[in-house]
mmCIF file of C-alpha atoms in Angstrom:
data_model
loop_
_atom_site.group_PDB
_atom_site.id
_atom_site.type_symbol
_atom_site.label_atom_id
_atom_site.label_comp_id
_atom_site.label_asym_id
_atom_site.label_seq_id
_atom_site.Cartn_x
_atom_site.Cartn_y
_atom_site.Cartn_z
ATOM 1 C CA MET A 1 10.731 29.231 7.768
ATOM 2 C CA THR A 2 14.336 29.125 8.788
ATOM 3 C CA PRO A 3 16.847 26.372 8.309
ATOM 4 C CA GLU A 4 17.253 26.687 12.688
ATOM 5 C CA ALA A 5 12.835 26.750 13.110
ATOM 6 C CA ILE A 6 12.781 23.518 10.675
ATOM 7 C CA VAL A 7 15.471 21.908 12.588
ATOM 8 C CA ALA A 8 13.676 22.359 15.948
ATOM 9 C CA ALA A 9 11.062 20.785 14.475
ATOM 10 C CA LEU A 10 11.886 17.841 13.424
ATOM 11 C CA SER A 11 13.390 17.161 16.647
ATOM 12 C CA ASP A 12 10.361 17.994 18.479
ATOM 13 C CA PRO A 13 8.700 14.132 19.282
ATOM 14 C CA GLY A 14 5.622 14.697 17.690
ATOM 15 C CA VAL A 15 6.997 15.204 14.457
ATOM 16 C CA LEU A 16 9.668 12.823 15.349
ATOM 17 C CA PHE A 17 6.864 10.046 16.467
ATOM 18 C CA PRO A 18 4.802 10.052 12.765
ATOM 19 C CA ILE A 19 8.200 10.401 10.556
ATOM 20 C CA ARG A 20 9.417 6.361 12.295
ATOM 21 C CA LEU A 21 5.828 5.647 12.715
ATOM 22 C CA THR A 22 5.160 5.534 8.944
ATOM 23 C CA LEU A 23 8.781 4.386 8.176
ATOM 24 C CA TRP A 24 7.466 1.240 10.048
ATOM 25 C CA VAL A 25 4.653 1.312 8.438
ATOM 26 C CA MET A 26 6.022 1.034 4.888
ATOM 27 C CA ALA A 27 8.636 -1.266 5.809
ATOM 28 C CA VAL A 28 5.636 -3.794 6.279
ATOM 29 C CA ALA A 29 3.750 -2.515 3.429
ATOM 30 C CA ILE A 30 5.987 -2.793 0.452
ATOM 31 C CA PRO A 31 7.239 -6.446 0.688
ATOM 32 C CA VAL A 32 4.317 -7.050 1.301
ATOM 33 C CA PHE A 33 3.215 -5.032 -2.520
ATOM 34 C CA PHE A 34 5.337 -7.314 -3.389
ATOM 35 C CA VAL A 35 4.825 -10.857 -2.226
ATOM 36 C CA LEU A 36 1.593 -10.011 -2.949
ATOM 37 C CA GLY A 37 0.971 -8.349 -5.274
ATOM 38 C CA VAL A 38 3.082 -9.350 -8.104
ATOM 39 C CA PRO A 39 1.571 -12.766 -8.046
ATOM 40 C CA LEU A 40 -2.242 -11.367 -7.810
ATOM 41 C CA GLY A 41 -1.080 -9.174 -11.071
ATOM 42 C CA TYR A 42 0.004 -12.281 -13.323
ATOM 43 C CA LEU A 43 -3.008 -14.426 -11.694
ATOM 44 C CA LEU A 44 -5.242 -11.542 -12.751
ATOM 45 C CA GLY A 45 -3.549 -11.104 -16.202
ATOM 46 C CA ARG A 46 -3.842 -14.810 -16.947
ATOM 47 C CA GLY A 47 -7.550 -15.478 -15.992
ATOM 48 C CA HIS A 48 -11.241 -15.431 -17.075
ATOM 49 C CA SER A 49 -12.794 -17.389 -15.077
ATOM 50 C CA ARG A 50 -16.000 -15.961 -12.678
ATOM 51 C CA VAL A 51 -13.480 -16.374 -9.435
ATOM 52 C CA ILE A 52 -10.679 -14.394 -11.267
ATOM 53 C CA ALA A 53 -13.351 -11.719 -12.357
ATOM 54 C CA MET A 54 -14.903 -11.027 -8.549
ATOM 55 C CA LEU A 55 -11.314 -11.280 -6.955
ATOM 56 C CA ASP A 56 -10.286 -8.122 -10.134
ATOM 57 C CA PHE A 57 -13.719 -6.622 -8.756
ATOM 58 C CA LEU A 58 -12.546 -6.639 -4.959
ATOM 59 C CA VAL A 59 -8.982 -5.783 -6.189
ATOM 60 C CA SER A 60 -10.555 -2.720 -7.835
ATOM 61 C CA LEU A 61 -12.610 -1.509 -5.444
ATOM 62 C CA PRO A 62 -9.718 1.129 -3.730
ATOM 63 C CA LEU A 63 -9.489 3.191 -6.517
ATOM 64 C CA VAL A 64 -13.324 3.501 -7.467
ATOM 65 C CA LEU A 65 -14.466 3.866 -3.825
ATOM 66 C CA PRO A 66 -14.194 6.990 -1.344
ATOM 67 C CA PRO A 67 -11.707 5.498 0.873
ATOM 68 C CA MET A 68 -13.499 7.143 4.354
ATOM 69 C CA ALA A 69 -15.946 4.544 2.554
ATOM 70 C CA VAL A 70 -13.405 1.473 1.949
ATOM 71 C CA GLY A 71 -12.301 2.497 5.599
ATOM 72 C CA PHE A 72 -16.081 2.366 6.996
ATOM 73 C CA PHE A 73 -16.528 -1.522 5.781
ATOM 74 C CA MET A 74 -13.089 -2.459 6.717
ATOM 75 C CA LEU A 75 -14.405 -1.351 10.326
ATOM 76 C CA LEU A 76 -17.707 -3.014 9.788
ATOM 77 C CA LEU A 77 -15.321 -6.669 8.850
ATOM 78 C CA LEU A 78 -12.512 -5.910 11.136
ATOM 79 C CA GLY A 79 -14.110 -5.083 14.139
ATOM 80 C CA ARG A 80 -14.962 -6.130 17.562
ATOM 81 C CA LYS A 81 -18.053 -7.581 16.499
ATOM 82 C CA GLY A 82 -17.099 -7.625 12.781
ATOM 83 C CA LEU A 83 -16.982 -10.946 11.068
ATOM 84 C CA ILE A 84 -13.164 -11.624 10.955
ATOM 85 C CA GLY A 85 -12.565 -8.828 14.052
ATOM 86 C CA ALA A 86 -14.256 -10.738 16.459
ATOM 87 C CA PRO A 87 -12.849 -14.500 15.821
ATOM 88 C CA LEU A 88 -9.806 -12.958 15.998
ATOM 89 C CA GLN A 89 -10.189 -11.201 19.335
ATOM 90 C CA HIS A 90 -11.680 -14.102 20.587
ATOM 91 C CA PHE A 91 -9.853 -16.856 19.874
ATOM 92 C CA LEU A 92 -6.589 -15.659 19.199
ATOM 93 C CA GLY A 93 -6.624 -12.283 21.063
ATOM 94 C CA VAL A 94 -5.497 -10.181 18.343
ATOM 95 C CA GLU A 95 -7.201 -6.499 17.526
ATOM 96 C CA ILE A 96 -6.470 -4.754 14.296
ATOM 97 C CA ILE A 97 -8.677 -2.099 14.798
ATOM 98 C CA PHE A 98 -7.079 1.184 15.921
ATOM 99 C CA SER A 99 -3.342 -0.476 16.117
ATOM 100 C CA PHE A 100 -0.407 -1.309 13.925
ATOM 101 C CA PRO A 101 -1.799 -3.657 12.151
ATOM 102 C CA GLY A 102 -5.164 -1.434 11.504
ATOM 103 C CA LEU A 103 -2.101 1.408 9.936
ATOM 104 C CA ALA A 104 -0.586 -1.243 7.900
ATOM 105 C CA LEU A 105 -3.747 -3.031 6.614
ATOM 106 C CA ALA A 106 -5.161 0.406 5.642
ATOM 107 C CA ALA A 107 -1.579 0.967 3.319
ATOM 108 C CA ILE A 108 -1.418 -2.299 1.983
ATOM 109 C CA THR A 109 -5.250 -1.564 0.887
ATOM 110 C CA SER A 110 -5.114 1.557 -0.067
ATOM 111 C CA GLY A 111 -1.556 0.995 -2.112
ATOM 112 C CA ILE A 112 -2.441 -3.023 -4.197
ATOM 113 C CA PRO A 113 -4.533 -2.147 -6.274
ATOM 114 C CA LEU A 114 -1.585 0.598 -8.176
ATOM 115 C CA MET A 115 1.003 -2.839 -7.619
ATOM 116 C CA VAL A 116 -1.816 -5.079 -9.200
ATOM 117 C CA ARG A 117 -2.312 -2.822 -11.990
ATOM 118 C CA PRO A 118 1.325 -2.718 -14.200
ATOM 119 C CA VAL A 119 1.689 -6.513 -13.284
ATOM 120 C CA GLN A 120 -1.769 -7.348 -15.045
ATOM 121 C CA ALA A 121 -1.179 -5.510 -17.975
ATOM 122 C CA ALA A 122 2.241 -6.528 -18.606
ATOM 123 C CA VAL A 123 0.785 -10.620 -18.474
ATOM 124 C CA ARG A 124 0.001 -9.957 -22.418
ATOM 125 C CA GLY A 125 1.376 -11.201 -25.708
ATOM 126 C CA ASP A 126 4.838 -12.320 -25.679
ATOM 127 C CA LEU A 127 4.941 -13.610 -22.171
ATOM 128 C CA LEU A 128 2.053 -15.948 -21.900
ATOM 129 C CA ARG A 129 3.661 -17.202 -25.305
ATOM 130 C CA LEU A 130 6.984 -17.423 -23.318
ATOM 131 C CA VAL A 131 5.400 -19.122 -19.735
ATOM 132 C CA GLU A 132 3.413 -22.368 -22.138
ATOM 133 C CA LEU A 133 7.071 -22.523 -23.805
ATOM 134 C CA SER A 134 8.301 -23.030 -20.149
ATOM 135 C CA SER A 135 5.987 -25.595 -19.007
ATOM 136 C CA VAL A 136 6.782 -27.114 -22.547
ATOM 137 C CA LEU A 137 10.561 -27.036 -21.462
ATOM 138 C CA GLY A 138 9.337 -28.930 -17.917
ATOM 139 C CA LYS A 139 9.734 -25.653 -15.955
ATOM 140 C CA GLY A 140 7.390 -26.076 -12.875
ATOM 141 C CA PRO A 141 5.297 -22.984 -12.535
ATOM 142 C CA LEU A 142 7.893 -21.720 -9.761
ATOM 143 C CA THR A 143 10.387 -21.788 -11.771
ATOM 144 C CA THR A 144 8.478 -20.450 -14.836
ATOM 145 C CA PHE A 145 7.701 -17.344 -12.610
ATOM 146 C CA VAL A 146 10.729 -16.843 -11.084
ATOM 147 C CA ARG A 147 12.808 -16.959 -14.349
ATOM 148 C CA VAL A 148 10.575 -15.808 -16.730
ATOM 149 C CA VAL A 149 7.325 -13.735 -15.632
ATOM 150 C CA LEU A 150 9.708 -11.302 -13.074
ATOM 151 C CA PRO A 151 12.283 -10.631 -15.707
ATOM 152 C CA HIS A 152 9.832 -9.543 -18.464
ATOM 153 C CA CYS A 153 7.447 -7.937 -15.471
ATOM 154 C CA ARG A 154 10.519 -6.396 -13.697
ATOM 155 C CA LYS A 155 9.728 -2.162 -15.260
ATOM 156 C CA SER A 156 5.691 -2.909 -14.363
ATOM 157 C CA VAL A 157 6.912 -4.627 -11.095
ATOM 158 C CA ALA A 158 9.197 -1.467 -9.916
ATOM 159 C CA ALA A 159 6.520 1.035 -11.188
ATOM 160 C CA GLY A 160 3.663 -0.624 -9.451
ATOM 161 C CA LEU A 161 5.938 -0.166 -6.037
ATOM 162 C CA PHE A 162 6.576 3.865 -6.990
ATOM 163 C CA LEU A 163 3.182 3.670 -7.176
ATOM 164 C CA ALA A 164 1.859 2.002 -4.574
ATOM 165 C CA THR A 165 4.075 2.887 -1.567
ATOM 166 C CA GLY A 166 3.410 6.994 -3.142
ATOM 167 C CA ARG A 167 -0.479 5.914 -2.807
ATOM 168 C CA ALA A 168 0.295 4.589 0.209
ATOM 169 C CA LEU A 169 2.495 7.608 2.277
ATOM 170 C CA GLY A 170 -0.593 10.068 1.347
ATOM 171 C CA GLU A 171 -2.927 7.443 3.049
ATOM 172 C CA VAL A 172 -5.594 9.023 5.305
ATOM 173 C CA GLY A 173 -9.597 8.166 4.875
ATOM 174 C CA VAL A 174 -8.880 4.252 5.841
ATOM 175 C CA SER A 175 -5.794 5.110 7.680
ATOM 176 C CA LEU A 176 -8.105 7.232 9.614
ATOM 177 C CA LEU A 177 -11.184 4.841 10.648
ATOM 178 C CA LEU A 178 -8.993 1.733 11.226
ATOM 179 C CA GLY A 179 -5.564 3.725 12.907
ATOM 180 C CA GLY A 180 -8.183 6.282 14.699
ATOM 181 C CA ASP A 181 -5.894 8.736 14.736
ATOM 182 C CA ILE A 182 -4.309 8.550 18.659
ATOM 183 C CA VAL A 183 -1.992 10.500 19.096
ATOM 184 C CA GLY A 184 1.038 9.153 20.311
ATOM 185 C CA ARG A 185 0.279 5.998 18.910
ATOM 186 C CA THR A 186 -1.524 6.006 15.488
ATOM 187 C CA ASN A 187 -1.198 8.879 13.724
ATOM 188 C CA THR A 188 1.089 8.504 11.178
ATOM 189 C CA ILE A 189 2.595 11.688 9.007
ATOM 190 C CA SER A 190 -0.637 12.073 6.651
ATOM 191 C CA LEU A 191 -2.556 11.908 9.581
ATOM 192 C CA GLU A 192 -0.642 14.316 11.650
ATOM 193 C CA ILE A 193 -0.802 16.791 8.954
ATOM 194 C CA TYR A 194 -4.698 16.763 9.257
ATOM 195 C CA ASN A 195 -3.983 17.037 13.490
ATOM 196 C CA ALA A 196 -2.014 19.850 12.442
ATOM 197 C CA VAL A 197 -3.859 21.726 10.004
ATOM 198 C CA PHE A 198 -6.945 21.111 12.646
ATOM 199 C CA THR A 199 -5.464 22.688 15.417
ATOM 200 C CA GLY A 200 -4.207 25.639 13.240
ATOM 201 C CA ASP A 201 -0.427 24.221 13.791
ATOM 202 C CA PHE A 202 0.258 25.003 9.977
ATOM 203 C CA PHE A 203 3.592 25.462 10.047
ATOM 204 C CA ARG A 204 4.142 21.565 11.515
ATOM 205 C CA ALA A 205 1.333 20.623 8.519
ATOM 206 C CA GLY A 206 3.599 22.424 5.789
ATOM 207 C CA LEU A 207 6.686 20.780 7.176
ATOM 208 C CA LEU A 208 5.420 17.375 6.884
ATOM 209 C CA SER A 209 3.701 18.080 4.004
ATOM 210 C CA ALA A 210 7.269 19.015 2.626
ATOM 211 C CA LEU A 211 8.747 15.716 3.679
ATOM 212 C CA LEU A 212 6.152 13.388 1.652
ATOM 213 C CA ALA A 213 5.904 15.854 -1.741
ATOM 214 C CA LEU A 214 9.687 15.256 -1.392
ATOM 215 C CA VAL A 215 9.597 11.437 -1.637
ATOM 216 C CA SER A 216 6.816 11.749 -3.856
ATOM 217 C CA LEU A 217 9.094 14.026 -5.859
ATOM 218 C CA GLY A 218 11.437 11.155 -5.377
ATOM 219 C CA LEU A 219 9.428 8.866 -6.659
ATOM 220 C CA THR A 220 7.942 10.147 -9.603
ATOM 221 C CA TYR A 221 11.582 10.381 -11.045
ATOM 222 C CA ALA A 222 11.995 7.162 -10.211
ATOM 223 C CA LEU A 223 9.028 5.894 -11.799
ATOM 224 C CA LYS A 224 9.868 8.127 -15.244
ATOM 225 C CA ARG A 225 13.705 6.516 -14.854
ATOM 226 C CA THR A 226 12.178 3.041 -14.962
ATOM 227 C CA GLY A 227 9.636 4.113 -18.070
ATOM 228 C CA ARG A 228 12.737 4.973 -19.939
ATOM 229 C CA GLY A 229 15.106 2.455 -19.024
#
């Protein structure tokens, strides 16, 4: 694997497309991890009702179920004849399966539990007392969340983002079923590694795997730095 061969491979449209597509998917998923995962972790950390318990169970499913099973159940819901997919297709003309939205949803689904759990664990003890004190002082829920909860949980939020991003980058099972692995359309880096191995192009598979490994090492380093800070 010479430098010339690496440069030539990286300039190949068949390699550049999965990289660009993965970057676009992560550009959608990472903001959703923050906007959805932090409030959800805060809610699950504070609540004790049956509704909260059911929500907690649903968030945990992508962690305990095999990715292919998660993808299959989502395919049943979001497909053209699915409970959710059929109305979206009929009334809005929106098709999630075998498209970019399917890939983005697969990344979010696989990563969101790892975003929620660190925040949920941080919402304990001192933070609850600080929230109560803020309420006594007349601060609204939004002000309390922004000025009390987020600063207190900033390390957990950062850790969750790193973990969720790493998990979403390597997602294969859910992406395969929701995105379809259509070459030139829905083949992300992880799916292209699968394609390259299947066709015997081990050089391309090794190059893309090395790229993911470098990103994962960077996320691991950032995670350790967050824990020390």
